[in-house]
Coordinates of C-alpha atoms and ligand atoms in Angstrom, one line a residue:
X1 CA 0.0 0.0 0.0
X2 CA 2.7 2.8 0.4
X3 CA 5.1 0.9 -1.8
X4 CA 6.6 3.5 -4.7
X5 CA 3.5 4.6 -6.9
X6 CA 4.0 7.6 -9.3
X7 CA 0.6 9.4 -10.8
X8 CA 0.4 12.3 -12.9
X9 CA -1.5 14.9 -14.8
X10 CA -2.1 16.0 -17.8
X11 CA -5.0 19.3 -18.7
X12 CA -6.6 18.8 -22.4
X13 CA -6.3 22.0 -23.5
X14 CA -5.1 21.6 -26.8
X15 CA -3.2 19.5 -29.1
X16 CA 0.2 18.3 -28.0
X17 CA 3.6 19.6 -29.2
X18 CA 7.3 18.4 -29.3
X19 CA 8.3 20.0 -26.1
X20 CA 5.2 18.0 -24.1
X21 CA 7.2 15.3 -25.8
X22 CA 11.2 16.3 -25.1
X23 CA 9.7 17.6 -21.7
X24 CA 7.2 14.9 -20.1
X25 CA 6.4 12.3 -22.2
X26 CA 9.8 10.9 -22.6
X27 CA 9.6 11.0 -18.7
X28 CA 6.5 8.7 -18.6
X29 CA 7.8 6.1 -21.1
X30 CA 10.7 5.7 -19.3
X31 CA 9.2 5.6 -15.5
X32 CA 6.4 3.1 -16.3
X33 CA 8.8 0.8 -16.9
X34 CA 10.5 1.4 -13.3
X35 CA 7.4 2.6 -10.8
X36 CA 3.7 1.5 -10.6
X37 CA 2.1 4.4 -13.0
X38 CA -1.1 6.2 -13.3
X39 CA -1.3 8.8 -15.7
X40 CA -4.9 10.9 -16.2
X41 CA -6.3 13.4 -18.6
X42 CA -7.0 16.0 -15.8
X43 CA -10.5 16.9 -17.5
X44 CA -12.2 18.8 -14.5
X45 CA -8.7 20.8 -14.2
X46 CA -9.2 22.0 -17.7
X47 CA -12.4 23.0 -16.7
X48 CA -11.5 25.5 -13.9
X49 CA -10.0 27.9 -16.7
X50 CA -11.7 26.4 -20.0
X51 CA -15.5 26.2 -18.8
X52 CA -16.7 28.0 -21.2
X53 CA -15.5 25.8 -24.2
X54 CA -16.1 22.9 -23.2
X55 CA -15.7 22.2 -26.9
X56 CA -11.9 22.1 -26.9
X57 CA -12.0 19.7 -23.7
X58 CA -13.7 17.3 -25.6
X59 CA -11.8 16.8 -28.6
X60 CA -8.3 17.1 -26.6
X61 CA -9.2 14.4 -24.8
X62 CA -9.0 11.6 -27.0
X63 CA -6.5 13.1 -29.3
X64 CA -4.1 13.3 -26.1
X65 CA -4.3 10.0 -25.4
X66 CA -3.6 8.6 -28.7
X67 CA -0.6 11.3 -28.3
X68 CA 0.5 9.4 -25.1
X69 CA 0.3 5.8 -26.7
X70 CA 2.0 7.2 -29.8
X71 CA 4.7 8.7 -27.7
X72 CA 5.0 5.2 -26.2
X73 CA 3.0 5.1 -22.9
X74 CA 2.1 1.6 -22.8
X75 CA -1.3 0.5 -21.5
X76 CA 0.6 -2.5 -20.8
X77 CA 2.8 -0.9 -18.0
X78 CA 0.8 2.1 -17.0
X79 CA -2.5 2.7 -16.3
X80 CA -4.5 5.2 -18.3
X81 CA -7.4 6.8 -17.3
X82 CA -9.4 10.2 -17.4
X83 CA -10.1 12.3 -14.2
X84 CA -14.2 13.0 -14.3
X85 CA -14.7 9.0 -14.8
X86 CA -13.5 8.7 -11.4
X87 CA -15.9 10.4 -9.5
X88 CA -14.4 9.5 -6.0
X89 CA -12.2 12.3 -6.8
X90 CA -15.1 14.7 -6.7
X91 CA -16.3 13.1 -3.6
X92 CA -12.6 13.1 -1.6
X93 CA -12.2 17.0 -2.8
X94 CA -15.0 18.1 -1.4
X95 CA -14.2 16.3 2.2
X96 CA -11.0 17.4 1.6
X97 CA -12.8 21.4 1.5
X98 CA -13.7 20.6 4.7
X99 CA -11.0 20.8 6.7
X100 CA -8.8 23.6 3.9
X101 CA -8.3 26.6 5.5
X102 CA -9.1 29.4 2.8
X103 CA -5.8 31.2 3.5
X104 CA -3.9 28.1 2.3
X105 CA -5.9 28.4 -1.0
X106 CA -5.6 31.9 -1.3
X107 CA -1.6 31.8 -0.9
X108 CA -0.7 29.0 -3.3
X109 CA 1.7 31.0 -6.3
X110 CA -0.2 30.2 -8.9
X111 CA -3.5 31.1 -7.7
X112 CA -2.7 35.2 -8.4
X113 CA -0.4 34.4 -11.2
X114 CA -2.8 32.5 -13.5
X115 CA -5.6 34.9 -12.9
X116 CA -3.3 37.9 -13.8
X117 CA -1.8 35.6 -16.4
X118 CA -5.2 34.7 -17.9
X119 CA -6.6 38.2 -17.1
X120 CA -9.3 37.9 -20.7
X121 CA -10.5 35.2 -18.8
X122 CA -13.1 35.8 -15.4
X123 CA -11.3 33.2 -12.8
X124 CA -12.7 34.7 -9.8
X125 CA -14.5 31.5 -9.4
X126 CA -14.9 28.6 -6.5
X127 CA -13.5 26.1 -8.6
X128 CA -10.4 27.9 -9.7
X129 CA -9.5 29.1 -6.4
X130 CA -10.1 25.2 -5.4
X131 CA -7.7 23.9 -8.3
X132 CA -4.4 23.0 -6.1
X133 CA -7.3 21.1 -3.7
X134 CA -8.8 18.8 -6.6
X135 CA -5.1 17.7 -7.5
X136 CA -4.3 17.1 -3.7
X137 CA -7.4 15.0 -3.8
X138 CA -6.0 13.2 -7.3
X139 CA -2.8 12.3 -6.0
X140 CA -4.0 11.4 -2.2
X141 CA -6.8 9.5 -2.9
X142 CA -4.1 7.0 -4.8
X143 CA -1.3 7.6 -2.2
X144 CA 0.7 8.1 -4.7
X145 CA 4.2 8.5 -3.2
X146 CA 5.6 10.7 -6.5
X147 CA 4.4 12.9 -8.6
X148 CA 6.8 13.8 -11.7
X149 CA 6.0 17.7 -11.9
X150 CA 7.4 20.7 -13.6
X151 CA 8.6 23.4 -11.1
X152 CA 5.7 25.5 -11.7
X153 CA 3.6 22.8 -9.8
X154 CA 5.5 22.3 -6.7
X155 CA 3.7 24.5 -4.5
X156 CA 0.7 22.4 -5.7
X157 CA 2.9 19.1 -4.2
X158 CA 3.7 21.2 -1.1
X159 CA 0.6 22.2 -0.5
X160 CA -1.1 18.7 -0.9
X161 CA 1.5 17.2 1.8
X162 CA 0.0 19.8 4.0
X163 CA -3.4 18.7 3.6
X164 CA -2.6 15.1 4.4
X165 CA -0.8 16.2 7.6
X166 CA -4.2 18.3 8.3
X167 CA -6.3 15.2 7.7
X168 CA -4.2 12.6 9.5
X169 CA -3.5 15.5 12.3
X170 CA -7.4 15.9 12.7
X171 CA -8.8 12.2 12.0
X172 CA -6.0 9.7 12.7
X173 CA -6.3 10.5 16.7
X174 CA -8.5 7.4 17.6
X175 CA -9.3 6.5 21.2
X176 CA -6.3 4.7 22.5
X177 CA -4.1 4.9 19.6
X178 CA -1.0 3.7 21.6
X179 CA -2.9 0.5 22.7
X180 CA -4.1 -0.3 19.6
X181 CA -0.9 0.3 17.8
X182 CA 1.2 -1.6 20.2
X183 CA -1.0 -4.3 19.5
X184 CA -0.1 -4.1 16.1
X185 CA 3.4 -4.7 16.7
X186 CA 3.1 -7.2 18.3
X187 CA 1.2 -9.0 15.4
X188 CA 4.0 -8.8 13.8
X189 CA 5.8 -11.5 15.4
X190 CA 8.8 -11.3 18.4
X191 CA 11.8 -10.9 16.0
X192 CA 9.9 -7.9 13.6
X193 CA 8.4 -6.7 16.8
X194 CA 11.9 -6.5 18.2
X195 CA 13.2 -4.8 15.3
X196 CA 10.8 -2.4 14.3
X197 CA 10.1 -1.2 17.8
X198 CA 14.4 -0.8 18.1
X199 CA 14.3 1.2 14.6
X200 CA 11.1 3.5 16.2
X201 CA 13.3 4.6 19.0
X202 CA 16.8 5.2 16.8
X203 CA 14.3 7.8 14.5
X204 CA 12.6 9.3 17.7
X205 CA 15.3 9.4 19.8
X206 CA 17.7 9.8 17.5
X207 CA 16.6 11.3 14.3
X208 CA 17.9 8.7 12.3
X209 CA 16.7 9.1 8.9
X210 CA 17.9 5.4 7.7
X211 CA 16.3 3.8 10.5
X212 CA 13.2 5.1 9.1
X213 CA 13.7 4.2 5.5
X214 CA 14.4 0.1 7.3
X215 CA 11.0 0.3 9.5
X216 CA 8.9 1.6 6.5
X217 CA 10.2 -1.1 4.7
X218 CA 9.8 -3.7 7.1
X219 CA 6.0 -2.5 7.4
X220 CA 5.9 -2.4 3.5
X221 CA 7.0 -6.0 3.2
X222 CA 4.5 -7.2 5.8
X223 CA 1.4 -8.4 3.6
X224 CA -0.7 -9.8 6.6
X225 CA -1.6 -6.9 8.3
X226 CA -4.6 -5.3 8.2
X227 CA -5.0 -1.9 7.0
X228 CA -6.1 -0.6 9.7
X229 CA -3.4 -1.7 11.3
X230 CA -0.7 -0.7 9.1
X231 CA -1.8 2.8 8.9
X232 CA -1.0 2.4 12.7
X233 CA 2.3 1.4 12.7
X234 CA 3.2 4.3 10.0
X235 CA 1.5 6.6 11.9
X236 CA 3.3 5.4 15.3
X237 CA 6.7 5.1 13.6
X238 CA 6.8 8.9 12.6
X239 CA 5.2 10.1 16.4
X240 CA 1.3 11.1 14.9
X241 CA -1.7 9.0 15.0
X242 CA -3.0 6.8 12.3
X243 CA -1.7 7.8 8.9
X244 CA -4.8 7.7 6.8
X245 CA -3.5 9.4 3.8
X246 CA 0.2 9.7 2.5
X247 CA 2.5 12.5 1.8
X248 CA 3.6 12.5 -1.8
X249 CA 6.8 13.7 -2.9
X250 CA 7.4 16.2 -5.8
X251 CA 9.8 14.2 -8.7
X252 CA 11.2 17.1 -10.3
X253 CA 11.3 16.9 -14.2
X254 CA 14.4 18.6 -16.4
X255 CA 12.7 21.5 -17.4
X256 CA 12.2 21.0 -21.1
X257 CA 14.7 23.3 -23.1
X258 CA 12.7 22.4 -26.2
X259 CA 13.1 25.2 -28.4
X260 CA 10.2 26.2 -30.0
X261 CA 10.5 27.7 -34.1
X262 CA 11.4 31.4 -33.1
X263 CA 13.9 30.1 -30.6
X264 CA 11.7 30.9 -27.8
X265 CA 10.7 28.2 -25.8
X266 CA 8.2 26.0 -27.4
X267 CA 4.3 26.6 -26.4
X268 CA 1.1 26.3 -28.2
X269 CA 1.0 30.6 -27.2
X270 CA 4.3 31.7 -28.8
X271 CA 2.5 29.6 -31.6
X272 CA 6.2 28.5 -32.9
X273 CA 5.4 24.9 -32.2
X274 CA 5.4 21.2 -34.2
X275 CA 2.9 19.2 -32.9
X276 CA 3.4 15.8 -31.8
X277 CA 2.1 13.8 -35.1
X278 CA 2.0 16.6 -37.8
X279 CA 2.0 15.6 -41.3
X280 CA 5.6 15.6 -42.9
X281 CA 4.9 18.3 -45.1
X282 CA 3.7 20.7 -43.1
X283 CA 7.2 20.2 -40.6
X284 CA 9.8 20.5 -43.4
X285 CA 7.9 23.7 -44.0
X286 CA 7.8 25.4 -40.6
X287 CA 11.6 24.2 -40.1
X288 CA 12.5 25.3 -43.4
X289 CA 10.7 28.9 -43.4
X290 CA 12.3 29.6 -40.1
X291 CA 14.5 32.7 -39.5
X292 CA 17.7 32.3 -39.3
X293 CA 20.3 34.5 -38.8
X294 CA 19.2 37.9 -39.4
X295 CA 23.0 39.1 -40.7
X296 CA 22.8 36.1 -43.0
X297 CA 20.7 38.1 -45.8
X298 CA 22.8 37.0 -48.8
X299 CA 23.9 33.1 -49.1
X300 CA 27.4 34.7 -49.3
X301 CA 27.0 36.8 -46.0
X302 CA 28.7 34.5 -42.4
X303 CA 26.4 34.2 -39.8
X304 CA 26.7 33.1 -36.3
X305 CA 24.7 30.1 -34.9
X306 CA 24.5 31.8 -31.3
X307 CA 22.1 34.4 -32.9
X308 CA 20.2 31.7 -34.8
X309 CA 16.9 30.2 -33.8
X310 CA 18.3 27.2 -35.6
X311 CA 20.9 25.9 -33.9
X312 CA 19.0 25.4 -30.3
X313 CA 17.0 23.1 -32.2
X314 CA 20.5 21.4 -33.3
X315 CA 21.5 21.3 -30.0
X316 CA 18.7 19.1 -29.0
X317 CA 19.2 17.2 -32.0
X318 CA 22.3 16.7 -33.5
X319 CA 25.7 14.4 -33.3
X320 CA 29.1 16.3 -32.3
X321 CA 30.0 16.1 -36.2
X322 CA 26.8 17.8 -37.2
X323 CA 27.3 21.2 -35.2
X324 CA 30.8 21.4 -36.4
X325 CA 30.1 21.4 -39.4
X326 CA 26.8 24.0 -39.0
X327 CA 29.3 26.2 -36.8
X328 CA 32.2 26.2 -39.6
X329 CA 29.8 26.2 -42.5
X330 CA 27.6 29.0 -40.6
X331 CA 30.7 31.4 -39.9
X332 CA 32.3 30.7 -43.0
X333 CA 29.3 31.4 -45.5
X334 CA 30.5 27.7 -46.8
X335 CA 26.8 26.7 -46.3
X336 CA 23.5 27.6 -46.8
X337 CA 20.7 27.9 -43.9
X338 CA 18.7 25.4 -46.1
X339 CA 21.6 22.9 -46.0
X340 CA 22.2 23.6 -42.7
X341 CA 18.1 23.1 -42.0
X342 CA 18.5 19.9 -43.3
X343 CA 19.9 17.5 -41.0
X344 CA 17.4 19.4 -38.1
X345 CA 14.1 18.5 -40.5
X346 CA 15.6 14.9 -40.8
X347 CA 15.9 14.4 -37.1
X348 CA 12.5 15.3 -36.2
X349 CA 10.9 13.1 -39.3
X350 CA 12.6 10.4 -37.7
X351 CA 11.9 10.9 -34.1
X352 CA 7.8 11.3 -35.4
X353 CA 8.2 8.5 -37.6
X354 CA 7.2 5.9 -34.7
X355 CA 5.1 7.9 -32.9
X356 CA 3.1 8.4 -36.3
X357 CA 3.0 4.5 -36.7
X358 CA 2.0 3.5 -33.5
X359 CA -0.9 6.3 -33.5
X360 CA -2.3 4.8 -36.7
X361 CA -3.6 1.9 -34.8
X362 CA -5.5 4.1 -32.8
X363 CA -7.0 6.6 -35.3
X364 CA -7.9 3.5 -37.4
X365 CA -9.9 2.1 -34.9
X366 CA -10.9 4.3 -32.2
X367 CA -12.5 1.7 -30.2
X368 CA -8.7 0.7 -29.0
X369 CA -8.3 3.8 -27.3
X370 CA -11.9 3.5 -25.9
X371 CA -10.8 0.3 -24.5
X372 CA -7.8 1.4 -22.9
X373 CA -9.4 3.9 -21.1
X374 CA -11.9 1.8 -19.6
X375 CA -9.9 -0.5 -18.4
X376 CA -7.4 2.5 -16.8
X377 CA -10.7 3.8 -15.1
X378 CA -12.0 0.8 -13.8
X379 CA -8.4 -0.5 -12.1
X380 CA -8.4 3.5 -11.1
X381 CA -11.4 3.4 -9.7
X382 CA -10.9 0.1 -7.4
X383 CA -7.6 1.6 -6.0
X384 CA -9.6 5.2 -5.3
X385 CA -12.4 3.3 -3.8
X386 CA -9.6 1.5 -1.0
X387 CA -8.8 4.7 0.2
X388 CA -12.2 6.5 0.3
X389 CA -13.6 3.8 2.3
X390 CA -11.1 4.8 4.8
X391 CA -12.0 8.4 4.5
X392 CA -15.1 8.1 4.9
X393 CA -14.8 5.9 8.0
X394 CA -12.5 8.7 9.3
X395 CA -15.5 11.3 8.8
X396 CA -18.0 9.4 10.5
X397 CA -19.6 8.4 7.2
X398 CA -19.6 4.6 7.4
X399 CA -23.3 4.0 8.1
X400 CA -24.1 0.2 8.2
Ligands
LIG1 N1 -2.0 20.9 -12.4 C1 -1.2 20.0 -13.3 C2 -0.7 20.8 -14.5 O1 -1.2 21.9 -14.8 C3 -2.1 18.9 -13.9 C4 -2.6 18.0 -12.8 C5 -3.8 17.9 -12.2 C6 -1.8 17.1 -12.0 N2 -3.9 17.0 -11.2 C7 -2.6 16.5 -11.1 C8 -0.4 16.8 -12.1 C9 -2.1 15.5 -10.2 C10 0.1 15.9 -11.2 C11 -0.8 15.2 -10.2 O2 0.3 20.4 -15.1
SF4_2 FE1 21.3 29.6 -38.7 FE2 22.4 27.5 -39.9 FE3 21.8 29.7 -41.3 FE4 23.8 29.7 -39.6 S1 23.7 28.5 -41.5 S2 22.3 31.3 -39.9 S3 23.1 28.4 -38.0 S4 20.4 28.3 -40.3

């Protein structure tokens, strides 16, 4: 139950582009092959700053999953599913609203810098202001213990550890806890019970960090206990009551340097992007109507790559040989800027070509992707379902 499980995120707002790729996706396909993974279309996020087009929702949906599978999330390692088909999320945010303090809303970063940001938009609304709540309540209700993140979204991570120390703080204090925990370790027979409780005192005591690390793991390797009981023993271990939900941890990702066509960086509002599975055409085009250089007006005038939108893109793309020969051929006039083009417009075909192929599957027959999905939601929802039983009974809202 708190073994390593990574979940993450993703708004439909709009087709995806090569620096989602360079800057997440490659992150995903790589992870799901060493973590548990859940990856979401965070639909009901989109809808805190998109509600009034729900139009564009709709269609980015599907057309970023088929993005995901062509990139090479594999349904086969990772499970896929979208946010609002989950409605236990719904349910855990608004008993998570409860007990959030509006301050702590009020004070997360991105709260004033989105609305100033997105100032032709109204986002004086209850939902926006709850936004950093719903994603506590996606990653919580999972206990997922990482969530790969850019660095605009720490705060979000931050502030969703502080919620489940709220919770736990405020509903894991049952009547004799120290009884009933003792009695867990105890269950878990006189050598483990020995050990653990020696670990428990080196941490407490001693602060010692590694001795935590060896009790969680003992407690993680122990598949007998109950889950009551387990929550217990974390909760004891770490000196607070029952831990009812877990404290993720923010996996930071490289910040994609994915240069976009102007050589700013690459987003869908600098409009200088290539999207994930555009036609071939259309990106030997954009790469070769690029500017270049703007000294380089004449073929025979030199130029210099460090004042070229080009060469970032050859930096992400190109062997040692390549830029050599674009810095000597650049600086000497010995090349042109569509020769030098070249080589980047190859690159890309070829890092598309796959993701083209494998998304053909899917546009041929939709049903596929339907598929996927339903399956992702269903082992989503069964996880989601473990955890707000035990939310619930923390409220007071098992009834039987
Ligand atoms: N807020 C995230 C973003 O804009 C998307 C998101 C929603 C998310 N819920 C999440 C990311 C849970 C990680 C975990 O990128
Ligand atoms: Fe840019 Fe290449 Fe032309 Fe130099 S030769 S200006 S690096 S496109």
């Amino acid at each position: 139950m708190f073994a390593d499980r990574v979940l993450s995120g993703m708004r439909p707002t709009g087709s995806l582009h090569l620096g989602h790729y360079h800057g997440v996706l490659k992150n995903w396909v790589q992870m799901q092959h060493e973590y548990e993974c859940l990856f979401f279309v965070a639909d009901w996020h989109a809808l805190t700053t998109h509600y009034d087009t729900p139009q564009i929702i709709e269609q980015s949906v599907w057309d970023m999953v088929v993005d995901w599978l062509a990139a090479g999330v594999d349904p086969a390692h990772a499970t896929l599913f979208i946010q609002s088909r989950v409605p236990e999320h719904a349910e855990l945010h608004l008993l998570l609203s409860m007990i959030t303090p509006l301050g702590w809303l009020e004070r997360v970063p991105t709260y004033k810098d989105q609305q100033e940001k997105l100032s032709e938009k109204d986002l004086s609304t209850y939902g926006f202001l709850g936004y950093p709540l719903l994603q506590s309540a996606d990653i919580l209700i999972y206990r997922a213990t990482q969530v790969p993140v850019g660095e605009d979204q720490v705060p979000h991570i931050e502030f969703t550890r502080e919620i489940a120390r709220r919770f736990n703080h405020i509903y894991g204090r049952e009547p004799g806890f120290e009884e009933r925990a003792e009695a867990a370790v105890k269950k878990l027979g006189g050598k483990k019970a020995k050990l653990f409780a020696e670990l428990r005192t080196r941490y407490q005591e001693h602060g010692d960090d590694e001795a935590l690390e060896s009790a969680k793991s003992l407690l993680d390797e122990q598949q007998s206990l109950s889950h009551g009981d387990r929550e217990r023993l974390f909760g004891y271990l770490e000196g607070g009551g029952k831990m009812i939900l877990s404290e993720p941890r923010a996996m930071l990702t490289a910040a994609s340097k994915m240069p976009g066509l102007d050589g700013q960086k690459m987003s869908k509002s600098y409009d200088n992007t290539i999207t994930l599975r555009e036609d071939e055409a259309s990106v030997s085009k954009k790469i070769r109507t690029m500017p270049t250089d703007p000294a380089r007006i004449r073929r025979t005038d030199v130029g210099d790559p460090d004042k070229c939108p080009v060469w970032p893109l050859h930096l992400v793309y190109s062997s040692e040989q390549t830029k050599q020969w674009v810095i000597q051929g650049c600086k000497s006039a010995g090349i042109g800027c569509i020769e030098c083009k070249q080589p980047v417009i190859d690159a890309v075909l070829e890092e598309q070509r796959p993701m083209r192929e494998r998304a053909q599957q899917y546009l041929d027959d939709p049903a596929l992707v339907r598929n996927i999905i339903a399956d992702g939601c269903e082992k989503a929802r069964k996880l989601a379902s473990e955890t707000m039983r035990d939310v619930r009974e923390a409220m007071g809202l098992s009834y039987s």
